[in-house]
Short mmCIF file of C-alpha atoms and ligand atoms in Angstrom, two decimals:
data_model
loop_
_atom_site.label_atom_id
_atom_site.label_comp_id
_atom_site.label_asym_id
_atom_site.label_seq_id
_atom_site.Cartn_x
_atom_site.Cartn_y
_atom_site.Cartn_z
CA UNK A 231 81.47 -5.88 -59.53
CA UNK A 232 83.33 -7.66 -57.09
CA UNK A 233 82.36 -5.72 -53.49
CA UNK A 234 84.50 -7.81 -50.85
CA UNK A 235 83.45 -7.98 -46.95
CA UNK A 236 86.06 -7.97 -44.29
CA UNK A 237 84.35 -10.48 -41.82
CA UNK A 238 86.37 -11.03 -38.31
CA UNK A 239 85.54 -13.81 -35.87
CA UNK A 240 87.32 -12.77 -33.12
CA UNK A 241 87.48 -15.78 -30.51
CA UNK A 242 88.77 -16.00 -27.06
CA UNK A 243 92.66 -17.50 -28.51
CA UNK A 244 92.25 -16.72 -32.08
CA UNK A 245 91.10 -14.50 -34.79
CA UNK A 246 89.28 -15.98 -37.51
CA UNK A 247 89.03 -13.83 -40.89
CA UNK A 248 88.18 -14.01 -44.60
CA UNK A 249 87.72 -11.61 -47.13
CA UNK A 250 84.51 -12.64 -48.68
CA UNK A 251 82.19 -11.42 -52.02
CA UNK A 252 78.99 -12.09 -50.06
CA UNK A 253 77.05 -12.64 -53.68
CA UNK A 254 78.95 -15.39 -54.73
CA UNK A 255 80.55 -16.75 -52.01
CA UNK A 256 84.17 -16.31 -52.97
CA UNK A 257 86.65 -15.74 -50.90
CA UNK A 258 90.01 -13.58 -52.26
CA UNK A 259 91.39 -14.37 -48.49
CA UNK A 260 91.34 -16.31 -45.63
CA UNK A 261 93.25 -16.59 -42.67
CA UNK A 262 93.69 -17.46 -39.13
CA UNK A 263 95.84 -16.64 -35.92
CA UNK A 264 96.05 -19.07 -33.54
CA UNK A 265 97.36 -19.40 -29.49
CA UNK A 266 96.95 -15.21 -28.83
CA UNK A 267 98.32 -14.83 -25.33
CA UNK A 268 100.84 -18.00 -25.28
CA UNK A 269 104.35 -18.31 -25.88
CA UNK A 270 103.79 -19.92 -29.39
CA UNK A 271 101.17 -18.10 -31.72
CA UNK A 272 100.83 -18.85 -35.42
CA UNK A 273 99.18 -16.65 -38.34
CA UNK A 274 98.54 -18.81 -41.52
CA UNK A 275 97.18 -16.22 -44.55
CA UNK A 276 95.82 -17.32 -47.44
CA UNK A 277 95.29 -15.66 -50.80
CA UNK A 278 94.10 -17.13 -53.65
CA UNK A 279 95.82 -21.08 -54.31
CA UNK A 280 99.41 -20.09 -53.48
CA UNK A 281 101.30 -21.11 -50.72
CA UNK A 282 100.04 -19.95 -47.45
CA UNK A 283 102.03 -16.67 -45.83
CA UNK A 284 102.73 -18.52 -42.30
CA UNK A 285 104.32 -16.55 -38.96
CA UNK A 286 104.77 -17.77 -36.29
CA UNK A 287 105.68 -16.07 -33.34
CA UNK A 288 104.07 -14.83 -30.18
CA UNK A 289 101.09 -12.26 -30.21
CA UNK A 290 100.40 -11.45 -26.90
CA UNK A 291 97.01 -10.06 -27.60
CA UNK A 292 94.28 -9.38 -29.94
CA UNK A 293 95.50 -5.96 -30.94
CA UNK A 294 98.46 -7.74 -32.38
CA UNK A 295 97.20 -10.38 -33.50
CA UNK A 296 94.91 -8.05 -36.09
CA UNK A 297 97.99 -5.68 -36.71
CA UNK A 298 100.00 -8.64 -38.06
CA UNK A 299 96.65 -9.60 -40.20
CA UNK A 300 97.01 -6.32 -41.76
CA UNK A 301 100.34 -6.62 -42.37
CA UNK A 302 99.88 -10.55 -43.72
CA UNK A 303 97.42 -8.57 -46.24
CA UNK A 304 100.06 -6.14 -47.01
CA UNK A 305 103.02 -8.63 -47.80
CA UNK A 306 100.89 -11.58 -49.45
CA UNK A 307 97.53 -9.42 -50.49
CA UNK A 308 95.15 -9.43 -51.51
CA UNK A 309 94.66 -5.68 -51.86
CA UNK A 310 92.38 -5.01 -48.40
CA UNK A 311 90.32 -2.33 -49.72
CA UNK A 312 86.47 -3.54 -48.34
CA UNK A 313 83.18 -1.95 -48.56
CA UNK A 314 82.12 -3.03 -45.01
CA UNK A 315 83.71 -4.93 -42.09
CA UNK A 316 81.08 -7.74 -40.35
CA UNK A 317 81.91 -8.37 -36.60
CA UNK A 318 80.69 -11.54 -34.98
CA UNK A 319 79.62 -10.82 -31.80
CA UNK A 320 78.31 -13.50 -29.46
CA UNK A 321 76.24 -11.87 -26.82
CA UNK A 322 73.53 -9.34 -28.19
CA UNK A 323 71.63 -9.96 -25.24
CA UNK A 324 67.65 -8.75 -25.51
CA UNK A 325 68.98 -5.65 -27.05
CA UNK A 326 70.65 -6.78 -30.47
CA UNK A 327 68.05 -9.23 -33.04
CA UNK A 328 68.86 -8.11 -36.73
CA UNK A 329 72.61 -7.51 -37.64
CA UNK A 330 73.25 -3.71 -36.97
CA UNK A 331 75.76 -1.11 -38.17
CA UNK A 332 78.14 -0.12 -35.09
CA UNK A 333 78.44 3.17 -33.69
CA UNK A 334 79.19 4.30 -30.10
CA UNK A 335 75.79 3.11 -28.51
CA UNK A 336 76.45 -0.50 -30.09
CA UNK A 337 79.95 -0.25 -28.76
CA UNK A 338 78.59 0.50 -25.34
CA UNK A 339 75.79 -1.91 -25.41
CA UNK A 340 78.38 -4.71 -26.49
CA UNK A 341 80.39 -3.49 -23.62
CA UNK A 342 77.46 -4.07 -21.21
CA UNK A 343 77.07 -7.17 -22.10
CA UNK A 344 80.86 -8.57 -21.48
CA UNK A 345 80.05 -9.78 -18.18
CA UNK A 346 77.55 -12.50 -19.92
CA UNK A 347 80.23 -13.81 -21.96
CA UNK A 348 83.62 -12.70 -20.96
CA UNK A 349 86.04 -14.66 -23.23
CA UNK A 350 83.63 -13.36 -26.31
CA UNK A 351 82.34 -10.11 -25.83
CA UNK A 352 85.49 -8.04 -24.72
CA UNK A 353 87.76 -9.13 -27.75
CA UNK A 354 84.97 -8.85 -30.48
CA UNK A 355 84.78 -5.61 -28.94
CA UNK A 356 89.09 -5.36 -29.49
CA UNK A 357 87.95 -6.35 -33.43
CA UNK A 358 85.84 -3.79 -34.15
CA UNK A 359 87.62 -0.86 -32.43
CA UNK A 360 90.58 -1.46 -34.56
CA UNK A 361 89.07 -1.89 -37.96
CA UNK A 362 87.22 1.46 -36.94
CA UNK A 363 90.91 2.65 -36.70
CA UNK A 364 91.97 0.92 -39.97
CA UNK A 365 88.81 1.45 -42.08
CA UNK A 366 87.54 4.78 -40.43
CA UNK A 367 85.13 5.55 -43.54
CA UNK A 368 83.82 2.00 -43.88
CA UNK A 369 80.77 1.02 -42.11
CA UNK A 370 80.63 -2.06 -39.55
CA UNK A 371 78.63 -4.39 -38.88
CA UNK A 372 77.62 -6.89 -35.73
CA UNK A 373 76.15 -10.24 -36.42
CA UNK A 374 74.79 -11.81 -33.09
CA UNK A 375 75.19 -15.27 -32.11
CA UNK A 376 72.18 -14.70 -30.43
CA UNK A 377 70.13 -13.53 -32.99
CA UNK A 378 68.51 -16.72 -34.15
CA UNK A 379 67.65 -17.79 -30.97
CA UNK A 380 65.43 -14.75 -30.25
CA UNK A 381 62.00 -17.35 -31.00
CA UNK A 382 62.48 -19.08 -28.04
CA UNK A 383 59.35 -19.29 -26.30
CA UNK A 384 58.75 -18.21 -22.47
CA UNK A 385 58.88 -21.61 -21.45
CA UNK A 386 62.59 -22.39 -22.81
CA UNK A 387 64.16 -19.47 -21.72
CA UNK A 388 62.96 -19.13 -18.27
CA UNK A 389 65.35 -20.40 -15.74
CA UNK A 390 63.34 -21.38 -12.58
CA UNK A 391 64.71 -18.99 -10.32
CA UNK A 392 64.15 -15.46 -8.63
CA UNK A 393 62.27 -13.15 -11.71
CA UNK A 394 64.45 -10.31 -9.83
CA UNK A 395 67.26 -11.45 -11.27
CA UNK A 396 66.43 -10.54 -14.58
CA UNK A 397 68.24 -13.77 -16.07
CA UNK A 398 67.42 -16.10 -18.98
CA UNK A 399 68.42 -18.21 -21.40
CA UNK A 400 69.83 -16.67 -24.65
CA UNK A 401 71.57 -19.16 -26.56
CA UNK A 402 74.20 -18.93 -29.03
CA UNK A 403 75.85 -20.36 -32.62
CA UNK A 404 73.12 -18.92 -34.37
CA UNK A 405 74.69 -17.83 -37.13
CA UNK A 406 75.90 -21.38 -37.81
CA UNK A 407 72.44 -22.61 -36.66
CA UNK A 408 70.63 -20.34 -38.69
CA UNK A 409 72.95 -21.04 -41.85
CA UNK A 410 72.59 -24.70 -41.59
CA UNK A 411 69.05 -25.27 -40.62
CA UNK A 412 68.70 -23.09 -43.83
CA UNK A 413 70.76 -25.83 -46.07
CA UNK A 414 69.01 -28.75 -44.42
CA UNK A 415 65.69 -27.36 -45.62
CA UNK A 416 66.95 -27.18 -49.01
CA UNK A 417 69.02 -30.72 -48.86
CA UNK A 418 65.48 -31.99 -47.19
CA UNK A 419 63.23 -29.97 -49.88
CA UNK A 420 61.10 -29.20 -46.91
CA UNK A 421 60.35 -25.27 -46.56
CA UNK A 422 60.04 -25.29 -42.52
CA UNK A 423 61.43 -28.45 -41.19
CA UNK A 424 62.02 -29.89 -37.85
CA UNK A 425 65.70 -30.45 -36.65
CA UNK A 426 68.28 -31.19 -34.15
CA UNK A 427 71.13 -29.14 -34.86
CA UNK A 428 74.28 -30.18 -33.17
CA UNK A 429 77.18 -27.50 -33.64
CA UNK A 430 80.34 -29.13 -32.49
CA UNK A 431 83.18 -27.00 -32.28
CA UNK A 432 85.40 -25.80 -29.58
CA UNK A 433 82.04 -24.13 -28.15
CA UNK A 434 79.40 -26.70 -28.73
CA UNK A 435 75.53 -26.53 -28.64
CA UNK A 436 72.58 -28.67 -29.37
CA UNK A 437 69.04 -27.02 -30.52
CA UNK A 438 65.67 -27.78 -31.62
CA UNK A 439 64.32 -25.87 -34.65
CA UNK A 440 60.97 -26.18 -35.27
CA UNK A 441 59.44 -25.19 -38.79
CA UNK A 442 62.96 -23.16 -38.91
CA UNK A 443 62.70 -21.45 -36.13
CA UNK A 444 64.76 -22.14 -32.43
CA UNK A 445 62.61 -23.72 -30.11
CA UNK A 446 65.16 -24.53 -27.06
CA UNK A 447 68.68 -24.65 -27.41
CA UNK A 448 71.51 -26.15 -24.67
CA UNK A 449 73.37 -22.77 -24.17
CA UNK A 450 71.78 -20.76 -21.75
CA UNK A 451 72.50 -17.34 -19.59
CA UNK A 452 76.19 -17.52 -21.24
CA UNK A 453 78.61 -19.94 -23.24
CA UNK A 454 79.12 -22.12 -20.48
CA UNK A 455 75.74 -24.77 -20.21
CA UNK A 456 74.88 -27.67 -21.59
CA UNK A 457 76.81 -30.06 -23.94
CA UNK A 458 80.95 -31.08 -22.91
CA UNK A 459 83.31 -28.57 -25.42
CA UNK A 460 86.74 -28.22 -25.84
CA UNK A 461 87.55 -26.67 -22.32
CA UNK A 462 83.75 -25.88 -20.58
CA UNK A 463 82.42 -28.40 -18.77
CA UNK A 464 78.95 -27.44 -19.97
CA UNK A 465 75.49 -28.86 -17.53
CA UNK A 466 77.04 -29.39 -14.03
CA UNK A 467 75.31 -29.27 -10.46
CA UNK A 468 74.67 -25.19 -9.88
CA UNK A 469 75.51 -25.81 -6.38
CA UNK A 470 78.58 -27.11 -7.51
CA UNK A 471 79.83 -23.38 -6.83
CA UNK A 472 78.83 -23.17 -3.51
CA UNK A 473 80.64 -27.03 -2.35
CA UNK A 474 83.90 -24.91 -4.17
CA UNK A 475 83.52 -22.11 -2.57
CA UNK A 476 83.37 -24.19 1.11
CA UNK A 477 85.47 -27.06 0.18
CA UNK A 478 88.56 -25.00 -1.56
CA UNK A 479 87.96 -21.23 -1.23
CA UNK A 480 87.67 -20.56 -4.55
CA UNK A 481 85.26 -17.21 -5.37
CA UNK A 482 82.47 -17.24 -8.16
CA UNK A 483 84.73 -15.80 -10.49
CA UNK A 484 87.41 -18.41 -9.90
CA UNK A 485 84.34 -21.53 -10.30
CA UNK A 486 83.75 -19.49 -13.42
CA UNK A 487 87.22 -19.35 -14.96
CA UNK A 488 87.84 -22.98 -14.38
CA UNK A 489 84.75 -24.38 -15.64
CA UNK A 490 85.01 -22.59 -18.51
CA UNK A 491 88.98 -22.83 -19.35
CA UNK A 492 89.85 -26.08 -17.76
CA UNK A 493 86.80 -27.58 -17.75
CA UNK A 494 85.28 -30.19 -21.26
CA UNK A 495 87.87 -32.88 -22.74
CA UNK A 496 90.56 -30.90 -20.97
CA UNK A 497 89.90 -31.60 -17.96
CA UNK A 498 88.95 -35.22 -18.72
CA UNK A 499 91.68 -36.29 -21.06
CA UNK A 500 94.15 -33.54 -21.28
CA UNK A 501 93.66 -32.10 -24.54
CA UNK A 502 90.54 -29.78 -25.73
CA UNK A 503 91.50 -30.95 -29.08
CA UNK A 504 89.29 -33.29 -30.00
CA UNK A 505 91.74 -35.05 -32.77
CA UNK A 506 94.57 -35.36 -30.26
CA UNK A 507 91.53 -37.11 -27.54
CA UNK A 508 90.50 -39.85 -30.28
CA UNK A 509 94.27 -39.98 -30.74
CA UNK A 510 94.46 -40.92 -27.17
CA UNK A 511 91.16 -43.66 -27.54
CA UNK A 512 93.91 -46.17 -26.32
CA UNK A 513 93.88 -44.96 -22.54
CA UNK A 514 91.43 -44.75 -20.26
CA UNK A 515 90.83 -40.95 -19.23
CA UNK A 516 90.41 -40.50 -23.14
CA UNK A 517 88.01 -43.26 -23.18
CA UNK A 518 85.95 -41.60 -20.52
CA UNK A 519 86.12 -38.41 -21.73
CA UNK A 520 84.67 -39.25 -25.50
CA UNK A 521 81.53 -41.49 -23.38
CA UNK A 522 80.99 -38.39 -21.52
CA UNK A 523 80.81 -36.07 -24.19
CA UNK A 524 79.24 -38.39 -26.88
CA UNK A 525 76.35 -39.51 -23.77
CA UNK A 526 75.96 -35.72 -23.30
CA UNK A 527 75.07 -35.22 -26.83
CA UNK A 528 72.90 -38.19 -26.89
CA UNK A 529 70.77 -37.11 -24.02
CA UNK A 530 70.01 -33.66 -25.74
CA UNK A 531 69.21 -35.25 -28.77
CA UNK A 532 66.40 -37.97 -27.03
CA UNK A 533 65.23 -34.54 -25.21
CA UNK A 534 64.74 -32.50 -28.30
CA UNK A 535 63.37 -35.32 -29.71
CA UNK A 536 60.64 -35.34 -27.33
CA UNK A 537 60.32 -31.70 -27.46
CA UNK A 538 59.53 -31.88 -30.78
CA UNK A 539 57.61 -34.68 -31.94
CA UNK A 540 58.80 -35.03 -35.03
CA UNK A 541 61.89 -34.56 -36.12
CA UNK A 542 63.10 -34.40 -39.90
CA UNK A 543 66.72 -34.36 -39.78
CA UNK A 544 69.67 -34.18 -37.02
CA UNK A 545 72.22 -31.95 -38.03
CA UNK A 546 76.02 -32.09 -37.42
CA UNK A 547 78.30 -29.21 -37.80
CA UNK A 548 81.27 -27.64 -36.78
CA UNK A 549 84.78 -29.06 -36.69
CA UNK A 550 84.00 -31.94 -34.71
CA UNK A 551 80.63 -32.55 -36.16
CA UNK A 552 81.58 -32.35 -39.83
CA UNK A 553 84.89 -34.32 -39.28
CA UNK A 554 84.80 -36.76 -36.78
CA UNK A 555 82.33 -39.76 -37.94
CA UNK A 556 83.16 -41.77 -33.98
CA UNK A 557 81.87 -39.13 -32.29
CA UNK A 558 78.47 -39.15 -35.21
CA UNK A 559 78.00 -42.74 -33.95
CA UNK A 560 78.31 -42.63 -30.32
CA UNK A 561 75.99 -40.01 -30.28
CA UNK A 562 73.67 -41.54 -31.96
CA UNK A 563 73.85 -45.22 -30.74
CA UNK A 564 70.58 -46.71 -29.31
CA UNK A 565 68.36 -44.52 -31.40
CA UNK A 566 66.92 -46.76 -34.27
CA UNK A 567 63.59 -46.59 -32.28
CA UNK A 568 63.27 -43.13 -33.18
CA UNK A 569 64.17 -43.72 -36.54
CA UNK A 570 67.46 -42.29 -36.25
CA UNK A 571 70.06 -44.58 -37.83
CA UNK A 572 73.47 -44.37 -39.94
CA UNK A 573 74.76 -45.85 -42.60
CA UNK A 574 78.28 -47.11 -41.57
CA UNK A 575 80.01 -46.51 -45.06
CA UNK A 576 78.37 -42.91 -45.60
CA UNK A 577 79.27 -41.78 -41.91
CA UNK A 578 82.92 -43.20 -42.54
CA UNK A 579 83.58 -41.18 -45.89
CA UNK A 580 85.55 -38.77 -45.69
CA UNK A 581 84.06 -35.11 -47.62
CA UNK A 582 83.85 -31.50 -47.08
CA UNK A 583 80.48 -31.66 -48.88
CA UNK A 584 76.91 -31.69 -47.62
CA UNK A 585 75.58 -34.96 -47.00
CA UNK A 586 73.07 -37.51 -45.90
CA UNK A 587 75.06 -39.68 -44.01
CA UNK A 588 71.94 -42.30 -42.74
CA UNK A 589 70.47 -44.64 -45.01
CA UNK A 590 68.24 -43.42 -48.18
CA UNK A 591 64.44 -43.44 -46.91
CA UNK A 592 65.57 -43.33 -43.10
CA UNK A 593 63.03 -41.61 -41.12
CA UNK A 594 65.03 -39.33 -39.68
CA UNK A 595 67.48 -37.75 -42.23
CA UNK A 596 71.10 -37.45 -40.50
CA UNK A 597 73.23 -34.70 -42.27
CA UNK A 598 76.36 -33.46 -42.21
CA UNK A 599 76.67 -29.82 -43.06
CA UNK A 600 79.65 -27.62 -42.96
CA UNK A 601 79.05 -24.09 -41.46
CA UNK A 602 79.87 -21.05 -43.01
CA UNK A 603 79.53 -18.30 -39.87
CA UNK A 604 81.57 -16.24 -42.23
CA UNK A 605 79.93 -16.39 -45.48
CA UNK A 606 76.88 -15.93 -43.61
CA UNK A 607 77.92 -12.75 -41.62
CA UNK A 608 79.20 -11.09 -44.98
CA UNK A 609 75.93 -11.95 -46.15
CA UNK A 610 73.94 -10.14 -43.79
CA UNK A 611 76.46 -7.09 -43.75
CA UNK A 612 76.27 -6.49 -47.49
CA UNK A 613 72.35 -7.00 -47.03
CA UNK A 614 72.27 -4.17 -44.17
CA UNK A 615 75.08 -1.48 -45.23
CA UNK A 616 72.82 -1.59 -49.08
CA UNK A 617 69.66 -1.72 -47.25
CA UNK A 618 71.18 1.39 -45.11
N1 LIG B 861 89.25 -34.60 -38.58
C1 LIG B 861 88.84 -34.29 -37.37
N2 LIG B 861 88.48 -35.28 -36.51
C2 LIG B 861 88.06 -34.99 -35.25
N3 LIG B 861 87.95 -33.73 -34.78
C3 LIG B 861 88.30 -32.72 -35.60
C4 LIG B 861 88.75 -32.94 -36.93
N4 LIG B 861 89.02 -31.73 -37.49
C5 LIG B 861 88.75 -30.78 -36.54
N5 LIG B 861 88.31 -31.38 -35.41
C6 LIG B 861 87.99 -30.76 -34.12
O1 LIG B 861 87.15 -29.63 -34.26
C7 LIG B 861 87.34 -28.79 -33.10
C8 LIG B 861 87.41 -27.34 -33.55
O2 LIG B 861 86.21 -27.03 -34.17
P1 LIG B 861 85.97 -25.60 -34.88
O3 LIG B 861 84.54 -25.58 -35.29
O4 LIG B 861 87.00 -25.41 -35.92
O5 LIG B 861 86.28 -24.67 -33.66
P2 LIG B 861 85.86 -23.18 -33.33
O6 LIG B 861 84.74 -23.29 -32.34
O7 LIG B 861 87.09 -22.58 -32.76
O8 LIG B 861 85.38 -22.53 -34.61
C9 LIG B 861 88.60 -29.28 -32.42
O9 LIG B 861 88.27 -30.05 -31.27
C10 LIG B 861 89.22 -30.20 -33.47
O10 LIG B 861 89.98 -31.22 -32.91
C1 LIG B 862 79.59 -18.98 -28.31
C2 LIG B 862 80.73 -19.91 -28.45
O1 LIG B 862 80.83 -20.88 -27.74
O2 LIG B 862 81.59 -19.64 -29.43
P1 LIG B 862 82.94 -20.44 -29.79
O3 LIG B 862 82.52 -21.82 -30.20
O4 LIG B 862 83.51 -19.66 -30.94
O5 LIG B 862 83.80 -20.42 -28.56
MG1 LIG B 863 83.08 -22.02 -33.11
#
């Protein structure tokens, strides 16, 4: 019986969507819209091995970014007919663990928790209101990004500052972290093991799993700390705000808004893109801006390291992580003393598959794994809407 989830990843410029059979894996669709808000958006459909369905044209926002999804479905099909819809959602705050099926106090919680991560929350929120519209008689489902990181102990998530400000570290990616750290222990044949997951992508994150469960991760209160990304700056000086605030007027929401959106390889090279930025490795600023994000990753790595003890494998995913072997072996450079090595030819190779890519017998296993936040999210919706 083929029982197909709708899963959206609704992102901050893009939607993200497939139409998955969470038993098998298959996927009848898949599709993406890209640059929602600027002059030049592009929606690329696919269904089954034909051609993709491409538009592209401006969408100005979310809503019609998803209405020309629909219609994408309704020109090149598949038929859209699913038994449930899976949101991601990246901020469940200490409300939200387990995947849950949405009604209006979900929708409210996920409301009050926009201000935590205001280019996520608000348009997963846009997601599932429409498919509500679309699908009223099918349930939906939110997957958390913060879900896996709910095993954090006290001493990882507490910021050292004021308890009456009721803020900690959440951490997010946990789907993907949770999905991979899951496919390392099988790759490793080790039920629990120890790992260093580094999930590259436009958002990126480093954390420390220990016997399978997050230990400390580099995210923190919101999307913004720890490693460089595509446009956050990630770790910077907190009192960074208050020199901007003095030195150029700018008000906490304005610090905010540019660290996040024109903050990461943006700001240092021009491009958030990572394969336009080792395009650039030529010029300086582009030369800078890969030591300063490969160092970054580096230092989380020797700190999780410690944190630790032992570590089993480091993990790369994402779309810089699975694709970009340079950034692999910066990261990694210096490290043979703690048994983390490469092999040059395996790193180089270029595959979609799972892989070792560090010698056989190293003692530190360095994988590649690609992430499947979707296939994992239609997982746990089919699991909850038959459980329910
Ligand atoms: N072959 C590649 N080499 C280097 N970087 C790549 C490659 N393919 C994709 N990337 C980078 O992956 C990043 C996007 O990662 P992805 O995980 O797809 O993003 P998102 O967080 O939006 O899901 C971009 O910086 C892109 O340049
Ligand atoms: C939480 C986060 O950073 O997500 P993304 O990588 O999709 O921006
Ligand atoms: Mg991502």
């Amino acid at each position: 019986m083929s029982e197909p989830v709708l899963v959206l990843n609704t992102g901050s410029s893009s939607i993200k969507y497939e139409l998955i059979n969470p038993r098998t894996r298959a996927r009848s669709a898949r599709g993406l819209v890209e640059r929602i808000g600027q002059e030049r958006g592009r929606l690329t459909h696919r269904a089954g091995d034909g051609p993709p369905y491409v538009r592209e044209q401006p969408f100005p926002d979310h809503g019609e970014g998803l209405a020309a999804v629909l219609a994408a479905f309704s020109s090149a099909g598949p038929e859209l007919d699913p038994v449930a819809v899976g949101h991601r959602v990246v901020h469940g705050g200490t409300r939200f663990g387990d995947a849950v099926l949405v009604d209006d106090e979900v929708i409210a919680a996920i409301e009050e928790l926009a201000p935590l991560a205001p280019l996520h929350n608000p348009v997963n929120l846009t997601g599932i209101r429409l498919a509500q519209k679309v699908f009223p008689e099918v349930p939906q489902v939110a997957v958390f990004d913060t879900a896996f990181h709910r095993t954090l102990p006290p001493e990882a998530y507490t910021y050292a500052v004021p308890r009456e400000w009721g803020v900690r570290r959440f951490g997010f990616h946990g789907t993907s972290c949770a999905y991979v750290s899951r496919r390392a222990a099988a790759l490793l044949g080790r039920d629990d093991p120890n790992l260093i997951v580094l999930h590259l992508g436009n958002g990126a994150g480093a954390t420390a799993v220990e016997g399978g469960r997050s230990v400390d991760t580099s995210m923190g209160l919101t999307p913004l700390e720890g490693l460089v990304m595509g446009t956050r700056s990630g770790d910077v000086d907190p009192a960074l705000a208050g020199y901007l605030a003095r030195a150029e007027g700018l008000d906490a929401e304005q610090v905010e808004h540019a660290l996040s959106h024109r903050g990461g390889l943006l700001a240092l090279a021009g491009s958030s893109d990572m394969r336009e930025v080792r395009a650039r490795s030529g010029d300086d600023d582009a030369r800078l801006a890969l030591a300063v994000y490969t160092r970054r990753i580096r230092k989380y790595v020797g700190a999780y390291y410690a944190l630790l003890g032992r570590v089993d494998a480091v993990v790369f995913t994402g779309g810089v992580g699975e694709n970009d072997p340079a950034t692999r072996a910066e990261s990694l450079t210096g490290l043979t003393r703690l048994g983390i090595t490469l092999d040059p030819a395996r790193n180089e190779a270029a595959s979609h598959e799972e892989r070792a890519v560090s010698p056989d017998g190293a003692e530190v296993a360095v994988l590649v794994i690609p992430t499947d936040e979707e296939g994992e999210i239609a997982h746990q919706t089919l699991a909850l809407v038959t459980a329910s």
